[in-house]
PDB file of C-alpha atoms in Angstrom:
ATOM      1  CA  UNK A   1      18.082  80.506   0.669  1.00 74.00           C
ATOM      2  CA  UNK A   2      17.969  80.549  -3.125  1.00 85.00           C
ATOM      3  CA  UNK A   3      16.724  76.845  -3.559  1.00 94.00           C
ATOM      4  CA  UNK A   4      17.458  77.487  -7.516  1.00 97.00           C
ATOM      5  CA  UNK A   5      19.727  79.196  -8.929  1.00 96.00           C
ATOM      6  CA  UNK A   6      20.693  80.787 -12.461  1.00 96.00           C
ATOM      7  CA  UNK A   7      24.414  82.103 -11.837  1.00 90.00           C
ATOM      8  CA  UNK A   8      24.517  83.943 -14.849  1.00 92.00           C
ATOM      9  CA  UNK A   9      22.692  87.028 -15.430  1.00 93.00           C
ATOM     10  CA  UNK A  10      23.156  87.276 -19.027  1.00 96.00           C
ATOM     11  CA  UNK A  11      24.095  86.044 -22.389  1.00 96.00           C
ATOM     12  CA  UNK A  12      25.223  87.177 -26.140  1.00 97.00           C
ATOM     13  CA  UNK A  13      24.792  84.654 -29.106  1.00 98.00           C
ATOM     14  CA  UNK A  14      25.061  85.227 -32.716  1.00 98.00           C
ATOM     15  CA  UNK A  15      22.498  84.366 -34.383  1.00 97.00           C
ATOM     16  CA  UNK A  16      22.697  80.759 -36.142  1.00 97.00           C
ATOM     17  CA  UNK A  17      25.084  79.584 -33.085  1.00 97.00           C
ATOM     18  CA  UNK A  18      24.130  77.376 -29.712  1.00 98.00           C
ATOM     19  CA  UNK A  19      22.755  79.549 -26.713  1.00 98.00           C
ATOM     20  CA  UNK A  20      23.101  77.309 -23.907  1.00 98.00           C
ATOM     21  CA  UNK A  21      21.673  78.272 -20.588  1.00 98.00           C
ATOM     22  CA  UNK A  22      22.166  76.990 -16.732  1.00 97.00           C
ATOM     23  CA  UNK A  23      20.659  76.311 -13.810  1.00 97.00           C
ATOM     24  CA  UNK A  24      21.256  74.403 -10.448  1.00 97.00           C
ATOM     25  CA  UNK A  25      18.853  73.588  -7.964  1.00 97.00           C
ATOM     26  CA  UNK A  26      19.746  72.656  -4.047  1.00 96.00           C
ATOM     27  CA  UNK A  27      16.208  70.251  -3.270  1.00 94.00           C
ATOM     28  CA  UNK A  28      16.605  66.970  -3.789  1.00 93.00           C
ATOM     29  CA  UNK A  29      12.574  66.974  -3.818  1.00 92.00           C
ATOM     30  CA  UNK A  30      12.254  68.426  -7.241  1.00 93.00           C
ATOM     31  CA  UNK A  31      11.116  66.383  -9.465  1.00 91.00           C
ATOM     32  CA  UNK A  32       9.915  68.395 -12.141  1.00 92.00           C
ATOM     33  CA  UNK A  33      11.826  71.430 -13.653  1.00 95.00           C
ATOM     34  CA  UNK A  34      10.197  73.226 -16.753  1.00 95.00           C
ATOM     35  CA  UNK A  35      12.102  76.747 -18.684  1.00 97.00           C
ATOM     36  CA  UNK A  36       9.869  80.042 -19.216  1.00 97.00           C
ATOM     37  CA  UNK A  37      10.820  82.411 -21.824  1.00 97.00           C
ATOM     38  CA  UNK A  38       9.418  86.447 -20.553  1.00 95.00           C
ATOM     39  CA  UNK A  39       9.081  89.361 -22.612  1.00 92.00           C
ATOM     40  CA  UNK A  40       9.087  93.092 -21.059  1.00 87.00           C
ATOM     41  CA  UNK A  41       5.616  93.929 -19.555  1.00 82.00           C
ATOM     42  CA  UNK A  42       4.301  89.930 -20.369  1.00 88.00           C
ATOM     43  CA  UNK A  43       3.914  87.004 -18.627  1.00 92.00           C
ATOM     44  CA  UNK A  44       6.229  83.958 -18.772  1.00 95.00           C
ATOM     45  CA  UNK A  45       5.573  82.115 -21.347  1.00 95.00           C
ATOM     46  CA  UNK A  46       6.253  78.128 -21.145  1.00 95.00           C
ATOM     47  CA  UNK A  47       8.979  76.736 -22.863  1.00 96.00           C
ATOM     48  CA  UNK A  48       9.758  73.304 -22.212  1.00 96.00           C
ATOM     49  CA  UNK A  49       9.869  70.862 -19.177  1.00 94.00           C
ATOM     50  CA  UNK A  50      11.248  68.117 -18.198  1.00 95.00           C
ATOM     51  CA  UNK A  51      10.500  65.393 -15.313  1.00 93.00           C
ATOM     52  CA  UNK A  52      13.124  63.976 -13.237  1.00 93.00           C
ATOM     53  CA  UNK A  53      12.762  60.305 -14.732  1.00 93.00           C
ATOM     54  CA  UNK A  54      14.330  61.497 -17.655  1.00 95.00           C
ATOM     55  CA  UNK A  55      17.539  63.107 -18.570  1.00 96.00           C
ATOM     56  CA  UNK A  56      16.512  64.478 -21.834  1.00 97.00           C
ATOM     57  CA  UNK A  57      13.599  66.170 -23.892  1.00 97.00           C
ATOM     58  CA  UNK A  58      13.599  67.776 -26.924  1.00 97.00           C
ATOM     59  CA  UNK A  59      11.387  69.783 -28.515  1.00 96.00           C
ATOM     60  CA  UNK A  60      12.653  71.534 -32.163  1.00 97.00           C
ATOM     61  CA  UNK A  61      14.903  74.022 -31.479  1.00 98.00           C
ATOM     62  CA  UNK A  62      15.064  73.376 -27.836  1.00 98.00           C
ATOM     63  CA  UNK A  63      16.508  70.737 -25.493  1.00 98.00           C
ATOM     64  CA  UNK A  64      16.625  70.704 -21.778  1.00 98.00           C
ATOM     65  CA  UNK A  65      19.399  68.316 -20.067  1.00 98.00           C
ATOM     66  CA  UNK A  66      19.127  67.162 -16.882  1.00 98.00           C
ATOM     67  CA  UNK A  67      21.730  66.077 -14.680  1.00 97.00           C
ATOM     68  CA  UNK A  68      20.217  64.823 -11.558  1.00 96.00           C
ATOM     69  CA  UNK A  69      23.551  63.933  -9.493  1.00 96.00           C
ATOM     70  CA  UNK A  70      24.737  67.088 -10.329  1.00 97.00           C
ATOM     71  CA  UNK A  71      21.416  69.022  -9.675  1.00 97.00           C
ATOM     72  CA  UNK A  72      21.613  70.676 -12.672  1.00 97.00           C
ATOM     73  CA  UNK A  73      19.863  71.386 -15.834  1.00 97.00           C
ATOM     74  CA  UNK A  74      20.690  73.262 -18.962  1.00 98.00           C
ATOM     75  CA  UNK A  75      18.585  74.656 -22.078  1.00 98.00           C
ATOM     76  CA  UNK A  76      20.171  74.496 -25.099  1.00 98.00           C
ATOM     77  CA  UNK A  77      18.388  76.836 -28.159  1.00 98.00           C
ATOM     78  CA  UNK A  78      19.897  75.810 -31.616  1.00 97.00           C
ATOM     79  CA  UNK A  79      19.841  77.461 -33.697  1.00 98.00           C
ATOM     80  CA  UNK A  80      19.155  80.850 -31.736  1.00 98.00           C
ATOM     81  CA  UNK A  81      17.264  83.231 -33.414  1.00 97.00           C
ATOM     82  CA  UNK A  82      16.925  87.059 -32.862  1.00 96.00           C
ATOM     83  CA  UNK A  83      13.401  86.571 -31.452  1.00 95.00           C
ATOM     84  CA  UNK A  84      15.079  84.380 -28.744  1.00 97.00           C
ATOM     85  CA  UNK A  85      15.975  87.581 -26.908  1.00 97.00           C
ATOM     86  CA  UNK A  86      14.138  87.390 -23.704  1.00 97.00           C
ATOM     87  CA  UNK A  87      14.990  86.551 -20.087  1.00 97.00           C
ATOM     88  CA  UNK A  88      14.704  83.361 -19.483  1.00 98.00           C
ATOM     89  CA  UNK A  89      13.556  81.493 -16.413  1.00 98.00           C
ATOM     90  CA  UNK A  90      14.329  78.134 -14.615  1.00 97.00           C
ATOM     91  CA  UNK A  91      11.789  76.888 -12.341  1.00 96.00           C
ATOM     92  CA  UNK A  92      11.634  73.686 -10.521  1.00 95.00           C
ATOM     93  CA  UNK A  93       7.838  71.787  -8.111  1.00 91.00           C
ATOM     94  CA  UNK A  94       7.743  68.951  -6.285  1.00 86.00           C
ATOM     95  CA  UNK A  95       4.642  67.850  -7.046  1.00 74.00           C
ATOM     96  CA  UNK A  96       5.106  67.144 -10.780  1.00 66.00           C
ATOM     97  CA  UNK A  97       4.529  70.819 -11.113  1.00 64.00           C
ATOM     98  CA  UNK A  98       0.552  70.988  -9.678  1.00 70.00           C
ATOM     99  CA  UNK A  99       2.307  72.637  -6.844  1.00 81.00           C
ATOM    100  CA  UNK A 100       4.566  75.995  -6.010  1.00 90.00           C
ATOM    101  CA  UNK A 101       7.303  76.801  -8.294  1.00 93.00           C
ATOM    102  CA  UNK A 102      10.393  78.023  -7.608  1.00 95.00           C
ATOM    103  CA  UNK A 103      11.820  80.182  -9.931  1.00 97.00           C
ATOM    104  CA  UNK A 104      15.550  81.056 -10.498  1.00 97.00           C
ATOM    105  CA  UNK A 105      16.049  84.912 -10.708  1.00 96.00           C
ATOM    106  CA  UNK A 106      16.198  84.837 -14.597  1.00 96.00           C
ATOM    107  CA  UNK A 107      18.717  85.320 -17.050  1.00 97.00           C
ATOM    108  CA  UNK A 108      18.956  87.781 -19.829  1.00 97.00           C
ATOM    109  CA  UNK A 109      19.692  85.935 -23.460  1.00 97.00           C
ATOM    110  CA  UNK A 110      20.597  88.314 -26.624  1.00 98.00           C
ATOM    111  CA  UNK A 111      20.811  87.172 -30.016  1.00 97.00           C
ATOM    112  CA  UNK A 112      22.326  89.074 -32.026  1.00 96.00           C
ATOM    113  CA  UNK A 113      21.937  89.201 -36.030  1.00 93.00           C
TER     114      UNK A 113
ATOM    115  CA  UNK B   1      -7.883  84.040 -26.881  1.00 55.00           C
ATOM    116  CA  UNK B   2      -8.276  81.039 -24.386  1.00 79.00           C
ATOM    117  CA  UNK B   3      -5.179  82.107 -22.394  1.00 92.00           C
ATOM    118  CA  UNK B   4      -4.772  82.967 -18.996  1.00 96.00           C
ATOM    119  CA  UNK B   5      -6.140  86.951 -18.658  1.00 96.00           C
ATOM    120  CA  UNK B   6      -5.646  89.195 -15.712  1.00 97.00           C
ATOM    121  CA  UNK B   7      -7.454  92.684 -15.122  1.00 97.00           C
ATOM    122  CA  UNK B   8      -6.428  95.611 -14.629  1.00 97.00           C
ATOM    123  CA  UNK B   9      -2.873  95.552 -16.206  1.00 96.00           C
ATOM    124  CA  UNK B  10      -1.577  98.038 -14.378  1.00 97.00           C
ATOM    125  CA  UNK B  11      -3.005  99.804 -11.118  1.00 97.00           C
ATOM    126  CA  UNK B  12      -1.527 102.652  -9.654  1.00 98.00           C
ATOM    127  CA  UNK B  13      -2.496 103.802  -5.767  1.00 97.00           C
ATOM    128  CA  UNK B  14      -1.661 105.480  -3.034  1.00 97.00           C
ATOM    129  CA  UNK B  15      -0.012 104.067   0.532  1.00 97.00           C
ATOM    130  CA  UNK B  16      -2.850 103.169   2.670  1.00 97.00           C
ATOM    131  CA  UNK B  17      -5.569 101.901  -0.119  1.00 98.00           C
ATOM    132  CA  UNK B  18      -7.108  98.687  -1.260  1.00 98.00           C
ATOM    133  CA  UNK B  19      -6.344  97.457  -4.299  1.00 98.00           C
ATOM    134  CA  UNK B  20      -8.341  94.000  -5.855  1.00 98.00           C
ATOM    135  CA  UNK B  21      -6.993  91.817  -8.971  1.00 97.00           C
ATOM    136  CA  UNK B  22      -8.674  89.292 -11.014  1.00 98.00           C
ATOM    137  CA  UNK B  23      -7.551  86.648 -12.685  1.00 98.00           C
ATOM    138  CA  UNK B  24      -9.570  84.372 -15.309  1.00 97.00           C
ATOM    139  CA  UNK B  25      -7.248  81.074 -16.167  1.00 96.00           C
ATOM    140  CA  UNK B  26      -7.848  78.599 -19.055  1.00 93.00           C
ATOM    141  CA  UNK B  27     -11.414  77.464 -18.702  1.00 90.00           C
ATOM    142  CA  UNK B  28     -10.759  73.766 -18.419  1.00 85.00           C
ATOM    143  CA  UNK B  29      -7.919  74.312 -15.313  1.00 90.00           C
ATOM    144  CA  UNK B  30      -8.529  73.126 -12.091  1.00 90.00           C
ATOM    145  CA  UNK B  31      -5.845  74.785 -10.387  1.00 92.00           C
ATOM    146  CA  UNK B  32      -5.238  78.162 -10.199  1.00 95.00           C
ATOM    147  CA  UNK B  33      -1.765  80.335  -8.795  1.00 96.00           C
ATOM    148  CA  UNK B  34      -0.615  83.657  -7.596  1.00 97.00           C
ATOM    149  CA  UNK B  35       2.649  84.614  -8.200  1.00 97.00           C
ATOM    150  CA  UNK B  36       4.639  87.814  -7.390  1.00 96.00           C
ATOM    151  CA  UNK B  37       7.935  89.321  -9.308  1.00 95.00           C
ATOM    152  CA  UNK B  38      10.115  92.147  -8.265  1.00 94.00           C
ATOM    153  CA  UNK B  39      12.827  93.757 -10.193  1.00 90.00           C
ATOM    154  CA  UNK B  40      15.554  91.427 -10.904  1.00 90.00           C
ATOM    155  CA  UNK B  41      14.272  88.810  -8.765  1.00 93.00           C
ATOM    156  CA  UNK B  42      11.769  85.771 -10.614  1.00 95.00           C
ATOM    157  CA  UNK B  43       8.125  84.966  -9.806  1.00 96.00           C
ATOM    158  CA  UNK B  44       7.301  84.012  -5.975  1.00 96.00           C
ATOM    159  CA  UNK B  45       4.405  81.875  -5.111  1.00 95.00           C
ATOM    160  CA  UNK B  46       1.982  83.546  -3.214  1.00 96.00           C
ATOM    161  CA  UNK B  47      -1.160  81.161  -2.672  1.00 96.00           C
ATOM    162  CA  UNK B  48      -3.038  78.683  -5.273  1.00 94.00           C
ATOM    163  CA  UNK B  49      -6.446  76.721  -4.995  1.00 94.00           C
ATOM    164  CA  UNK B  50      -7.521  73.975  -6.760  1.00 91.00           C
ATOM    165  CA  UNK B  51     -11.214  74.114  -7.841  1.00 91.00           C
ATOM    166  CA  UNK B  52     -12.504  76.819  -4.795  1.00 92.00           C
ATOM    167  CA  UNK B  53     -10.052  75.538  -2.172  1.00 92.00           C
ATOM    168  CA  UNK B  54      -7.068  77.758  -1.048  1.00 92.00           C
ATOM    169  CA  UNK B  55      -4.460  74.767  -0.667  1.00 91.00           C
ATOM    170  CA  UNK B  56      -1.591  76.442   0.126  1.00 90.00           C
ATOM    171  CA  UNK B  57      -0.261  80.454   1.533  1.00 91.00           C
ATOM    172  CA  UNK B  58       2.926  81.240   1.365  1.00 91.00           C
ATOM    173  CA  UNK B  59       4.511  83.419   4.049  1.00 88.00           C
ATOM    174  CA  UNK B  60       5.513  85.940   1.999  1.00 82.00           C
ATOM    175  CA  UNK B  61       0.750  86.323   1.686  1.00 85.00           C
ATOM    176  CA  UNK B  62       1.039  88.413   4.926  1.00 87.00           C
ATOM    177  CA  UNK B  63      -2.889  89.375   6.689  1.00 92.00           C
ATOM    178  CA  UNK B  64      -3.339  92.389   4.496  1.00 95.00           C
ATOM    179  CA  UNK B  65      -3.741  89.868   1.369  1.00 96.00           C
ATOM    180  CA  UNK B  66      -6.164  88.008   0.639  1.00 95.00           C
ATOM    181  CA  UNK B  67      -7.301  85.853  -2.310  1.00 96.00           C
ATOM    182  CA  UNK B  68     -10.317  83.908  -3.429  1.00 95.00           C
ATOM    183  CA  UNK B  69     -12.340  81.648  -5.863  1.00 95.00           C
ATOM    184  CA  UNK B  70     -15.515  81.908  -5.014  1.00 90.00           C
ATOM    185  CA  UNK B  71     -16.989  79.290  -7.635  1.00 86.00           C
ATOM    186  CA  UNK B  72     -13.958  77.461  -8.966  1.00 84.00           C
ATOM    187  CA  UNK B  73     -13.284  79.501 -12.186  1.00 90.00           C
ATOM    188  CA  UNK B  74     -12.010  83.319 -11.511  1.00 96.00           C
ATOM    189  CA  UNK B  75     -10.327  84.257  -8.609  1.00 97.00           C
ATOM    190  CA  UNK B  76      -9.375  87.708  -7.061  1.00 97.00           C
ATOM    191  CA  UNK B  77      -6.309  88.823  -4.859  1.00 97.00           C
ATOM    192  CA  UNK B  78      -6.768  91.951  -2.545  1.00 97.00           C
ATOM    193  CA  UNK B  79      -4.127  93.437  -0.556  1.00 97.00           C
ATOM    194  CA  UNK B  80      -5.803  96.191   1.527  1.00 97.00           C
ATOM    195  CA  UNK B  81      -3.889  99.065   3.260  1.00 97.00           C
ATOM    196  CA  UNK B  82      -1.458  98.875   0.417  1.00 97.00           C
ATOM    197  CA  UNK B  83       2.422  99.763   1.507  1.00 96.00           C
ATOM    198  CA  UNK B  84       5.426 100.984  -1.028  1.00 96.00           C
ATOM    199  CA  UNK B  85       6.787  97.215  -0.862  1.00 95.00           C
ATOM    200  CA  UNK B  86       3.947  95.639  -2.454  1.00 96.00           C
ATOM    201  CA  UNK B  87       4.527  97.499  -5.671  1.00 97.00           C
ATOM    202  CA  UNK B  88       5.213  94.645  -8.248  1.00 96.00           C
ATOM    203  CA  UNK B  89       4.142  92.110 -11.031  1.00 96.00           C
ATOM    204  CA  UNK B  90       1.007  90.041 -10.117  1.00 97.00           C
ATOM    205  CA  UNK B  91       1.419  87.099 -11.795  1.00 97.00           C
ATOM    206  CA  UNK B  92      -1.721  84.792 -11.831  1.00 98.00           C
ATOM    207  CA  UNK B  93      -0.838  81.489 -13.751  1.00 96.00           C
ATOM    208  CA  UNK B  94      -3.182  78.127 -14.077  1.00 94.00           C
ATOM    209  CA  UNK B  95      -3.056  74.071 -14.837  1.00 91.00           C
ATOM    210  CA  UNK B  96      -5.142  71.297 -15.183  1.00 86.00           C
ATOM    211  CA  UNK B  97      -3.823  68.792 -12.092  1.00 78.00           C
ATOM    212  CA  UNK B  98      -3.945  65.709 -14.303  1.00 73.00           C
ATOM    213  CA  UNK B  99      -2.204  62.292 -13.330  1.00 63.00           C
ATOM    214  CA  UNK B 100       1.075  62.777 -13.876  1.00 62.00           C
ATOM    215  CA  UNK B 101       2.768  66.380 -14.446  1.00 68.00           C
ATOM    216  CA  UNK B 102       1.103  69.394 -14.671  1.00 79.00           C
ATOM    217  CA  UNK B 103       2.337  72.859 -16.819  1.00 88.00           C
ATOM    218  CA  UNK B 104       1.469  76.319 -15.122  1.00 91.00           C
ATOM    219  CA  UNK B 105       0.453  78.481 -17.776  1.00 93.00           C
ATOM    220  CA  UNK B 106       0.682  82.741 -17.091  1.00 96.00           C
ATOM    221  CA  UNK B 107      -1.301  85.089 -17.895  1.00 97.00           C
ATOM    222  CA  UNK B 108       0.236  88.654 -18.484  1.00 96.00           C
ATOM    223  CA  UNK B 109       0.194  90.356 -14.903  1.00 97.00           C
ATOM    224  CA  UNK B 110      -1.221  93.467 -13.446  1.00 97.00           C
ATOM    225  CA  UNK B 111       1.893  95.747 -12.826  1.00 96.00           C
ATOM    226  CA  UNK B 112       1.007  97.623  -9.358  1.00 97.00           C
ATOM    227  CA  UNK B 113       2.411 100.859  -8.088  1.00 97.00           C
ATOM    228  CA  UNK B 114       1.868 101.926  -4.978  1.00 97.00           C
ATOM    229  CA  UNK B 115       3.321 105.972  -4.407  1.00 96.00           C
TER     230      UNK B 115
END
């Protein structure tokens, strides 16, 4: 049982416009959710997080929403650049993130020039 | 570079052998996680200790793995009699469990093989 979930597996932006990606999560225990960006052949690298006493946090280019009667959460990039181009990652703890996380299966963001 | 490193990056073996990892996090982080990523699918958590103390296994860390940190700083994950399925991305990742929220931070993985 896919306890988060990214239902799309990709996405095509021009670059200069919003990318703006999903995810939904089914625990009502989560109550920290953070983004990871991942290269071919790398290691996630950390994005931006987000606890669940807020709705909102920004940092430059990106914002993550989150909509905790809706169990959902959404990264916006703007504006996307070509070096956005990764596959990005949703993951979500219940320990503030000091515990597991449970990643979404990823989803594939192009920017194109 | 003070990030999270992980040796080899990529081991390649045969069914049947045993194959050992290491993982060196960020020198200040207490905690310290396995993860392990498939095609198409995202990281899984496999175990993570905090200081030398295995917290937590996840099912998915059947008897043939095993992983340790002997004095709180690197750790190693074996997997001994290695099988096709365990061919994937080792993911080792590590945080410092502070007082509120914690970020895991990755290192770059150690792609195995196993013909």
């Amino acid at each position: 049982d896919q306890q988060v979930k990214q239902n799309s597996p990709s996405l095509s932006v021009q670059e200069g416009r919003i990318s703006i990606l999903n995810c939904d999560y089914t625990n009502s225990m989560f109550d920290y959710f953070l983004w990871y960006k991942k290269y071919p052949a790398e290691g996630p690298t950390f994005l931006i997080s987000i606890s669940s006493i807020k709705d909102k946090n920004e940092d430059g280019r990106f914002t993550v929403f989150l909509n905790k009667s809706a169990k959902h959460l959404s990264l916006h990039i703007v504006p996307s650049q070509p070096g956005d181009s990764a596959v990005y990652f949703c993951a979500a703890s219940d320990g503030g993130g000091s515990e597991k996380l449970v990643f979404g299966k990823g989803m594939k963001l192009t920017v194109n020039p | 570079d003070t990030g999270v490193s992980q040796n080899p990056r990529h081991k390649i073996t045969k069914r049947g052998q045993n194959v050992t990892f290491r993982c060196d996090p960020i020198s200040e982080h207490n905690r310290l996680y396995w993860y392990r990523q498939t095609l198409g699918q995202g990281p899984e958590f496999l175990t993570y200790f905090q200081n030398e103390a295995q917290l937590e296994k996840s099912r998915l860390l059947s008897d043939r793995f095993s992983a340790e940190r002997p004095k709180g700083s690197f750790s190693t994950l074996e997997i001994q009699r290695t099988e096709q399925g365990d061919s994937a991305m080792y993911l080792c990742a590590s945080s410092f469990r502070g007082r509120d929220t914690d970020t895991q931070y990755f290192g770059p993985g150690t792609r195995l093989t196993v013909l």
